[in-house]
CSV table of C-alpha atoms in Angstrom, one decimal:
chain,number,residue,atom,x,y,z
N,284,MET,CA,52.1,-216.9,-13.3
N,285,LEU,CA,55.0,-218.7,-11.0
N,286,LYS,CA,57.6,-218.1,-14.1
N,287,LEU,CA,57.2,-214.2,-13.3
N,288,PHE,CA,58.4,-214.8,-9.6
N,289,LYS,CA,61.4,-216.6,-10.8
N,290,ASN,CA,63.0,-213.5,-12.5
N,291,ILE,CA,64.6,-212.0,-9.4
N,292,PHE,CA,64.8,-208.6,-11.2
N,293,LEU,CA,61.0,-208.4,-11.9
N,294,VAL,CA,60.6,-209.0,-7.8
N,295,ILE,CA,63.4,-206.7,-6.7
N,296,PHE,CA,61.6,-204.0,-9.0
N,297,THR,CA,58.4,-204.5,-7.7
N,298,CYS,CA,59.3,-204.5,-4.2
N,299,PHE,CA,61.0,-201.2,-4.9
N,300,ALA,CA,58.3,-199.8,-6.8
N,301,ILE,CA,56.1,-200.6,-3.6
N,302,TRP,CA,58.3,-199.2,-0.9
N,303,MET,CA,59.1,-195.9,-3.1
N,304,LEU,CA,55.3,-195.6,-3.5
N,305,PHE,CA,54.1,-196.2,-0.3
N,306,PHE,CA,56.4,-196.5,2.2
N,307,ASP,CA,59.6,-194.0,1.7
N,308,ALA,CA,59.9,-190.7,3.2
N,309,ASN,CA,59.3,-189.3,-0.4
N,310,SER,CA,56.2,-191.4,-1.1
N,311,LEU,CA,53.3,-190.6,-3.4
N,312,LEU,CA,51.2,-190.3,-0.8
N,313,ILE,CA,53.2,-187.7,1.0
N,314,HIS,CA,53.7,-185.8,-2.2
N,315,ARG,CA,50.1,-185.5,-3.0
N,316,ASP,CA,49.4,-184.1,0.5
N,317,LEU,CA,52.5,-181.5,-0.2
N,318,ASN,CA,51.2,-180.8,-3.4
N,319,ALA,CA,47.5,-180.1,-1.4
N,320,ASP,CA,49.6,-177.8,0.8
N,321,ILE,CA,51.2,-176.0,-1.9
N,322,ASP,CA,47.9,-175.2,-3.3
N,323,ASP,CA,46.5,-173.9,-0.5
N,324,LEU,CA,49.5,-171.7,0.5
N,325,GLU,CA,49.5,-170.3,-3.4
N,326,ALA,CA,45.6,-169.5,-2.3
N,327,GLU,CA,46.3,-167.7,0.5
N,328,LYS,CA,49.2,-165.7,-1.6
N,329,ASP,CA,46.7,-164.6,-3.9
N,330,TYR,CA,44.5,-163.6,-1.1
N,331,TYR,CA,46.8,-161.7,0.9
N,332,LYS,CA,48.1,-159.9,-2.5
N,333,ASN,CA,44.9,-158.6,-3.1
N,334,GLU,CA,44.3,-157.4,0.5
N,335,ILE,CA,47.8,-155.6,0.0
N,336,THR,CA,46.5,-154.0,-3.5
N,337,LYS,CA,43.2,-152.8,-1.5
N,338,ASP,CA,45.1,-151.6,1.5
N,339,ASN,CA,47.6,-149.2,-0.9
N,340,LYS,CA,44.4,-148.2,-2.8
N,341,ALA,CA,43.3,-147.1,0.9
N,342,ILE,CA,46.5,-145.7,1.7
N,343,LYS,CA,46.6,-143.5,-1.4
N,344,GLU,CA,42.9,-142.4,-0.6
N,345,LEU,CA,43.9,-141.4,2.9
N,346,SER,CA,47.2,-139.6,1.8
N,347,THR,CA,45.1,-136.5,0.6
N,348,GLU,CA,42.9,-133.9,2.9
N,349,GLU,CA,39.9,-134.8,1.0
N,350,GLY,CA,40.2,-138.8,1.5
N,351,ILE,CA,41.0,-138.0,5.3
N,352,GLU,CA,37.8,-135.8,5.5
N,353,LYS,CA,35.6,-138.0,3.6
N,354,LEU,CA,36.9,-141.0,6.1
N,355,ALA,CA,36.2,-139.0,9.2
N,356,ARG,CA,32.5,-137.5,8.0
N,357,GLU,CA,31.5,-140.9,6.6
N,358,LYS,CA,33.0,-143.5,9.3
N,359,TYR,CA,33.5,-141.4,12.3
N,360,TYR,CA,30.2,-138.7,11.9
N,361,MET,CA,32.7,-136.1,12.5
N,362,LYS,CA,31.8,-132.6,11.7
N,363,LYS,CA,33.1,-129.1,10.8
N,364,GLU,CA,32.4,-126.1,13.6
N,365,ASN,CA,28.7,-124.8,13.2
N,366,GLU,CA,27.7,-127.4,10.8
N,367,GLU,CA,25.1,-130.0,11.8
N,368,ILE,CA,24.9,-133.5,10.0
N,369,TYR,CA,21.4,-135.3,9.7
N,370,ILE,CA,21.6,-139.2,9.4
N,371,ILE,CA,19.0,-140.8,7.3
N,372,GLU,CA,18.5,-144.5,7.6
N,373,TYR,CA,16.3,-146.4,5.4
N,374,GLU,CA,14.1,-149.3,7.0
N,375,ASP,CA,15.6,-151.6,4.7
N,376,SER,CA,19.2,-151.0,6.0
N,377,VAL,CA,18.3,-150.8,9.6
N,378,ALA,CA,18.5,-153.7,11.8
N,379,LYS,CA,15.1,-154.6,13.5
N,380,LYS,CA,14.9,-154.9,17.1
N,381,LYS,CA,13.1,-158.2,18.7
N,382,THR,CA,10.5,-157.4,21.1
N,383,ASN,CA,9.6,-159.7,23.9
N,384,ASP,CA,5.7,-159.3,23.9
């Protein structure tokens, strides 16, 4: 075993490898953290691409008169003149109020 430590090249290589793996600015540990950050950013990028696709669909729907009218009627409960709207809510879709008895 002592014979291995007498080989100067092996000692230098071992020190260099330990330095590069753990202590250097470009160490293996830092690269692992950076790769995790890259994976997180790629997932975020995919999420925002999906959101852009959904927004483009919504814009396309709202670019027509029928789409605008549908949004106004469903979301904002708007109506035409001389028209009555009845909103029917089912029991399972209405939030129940808590009573303090």
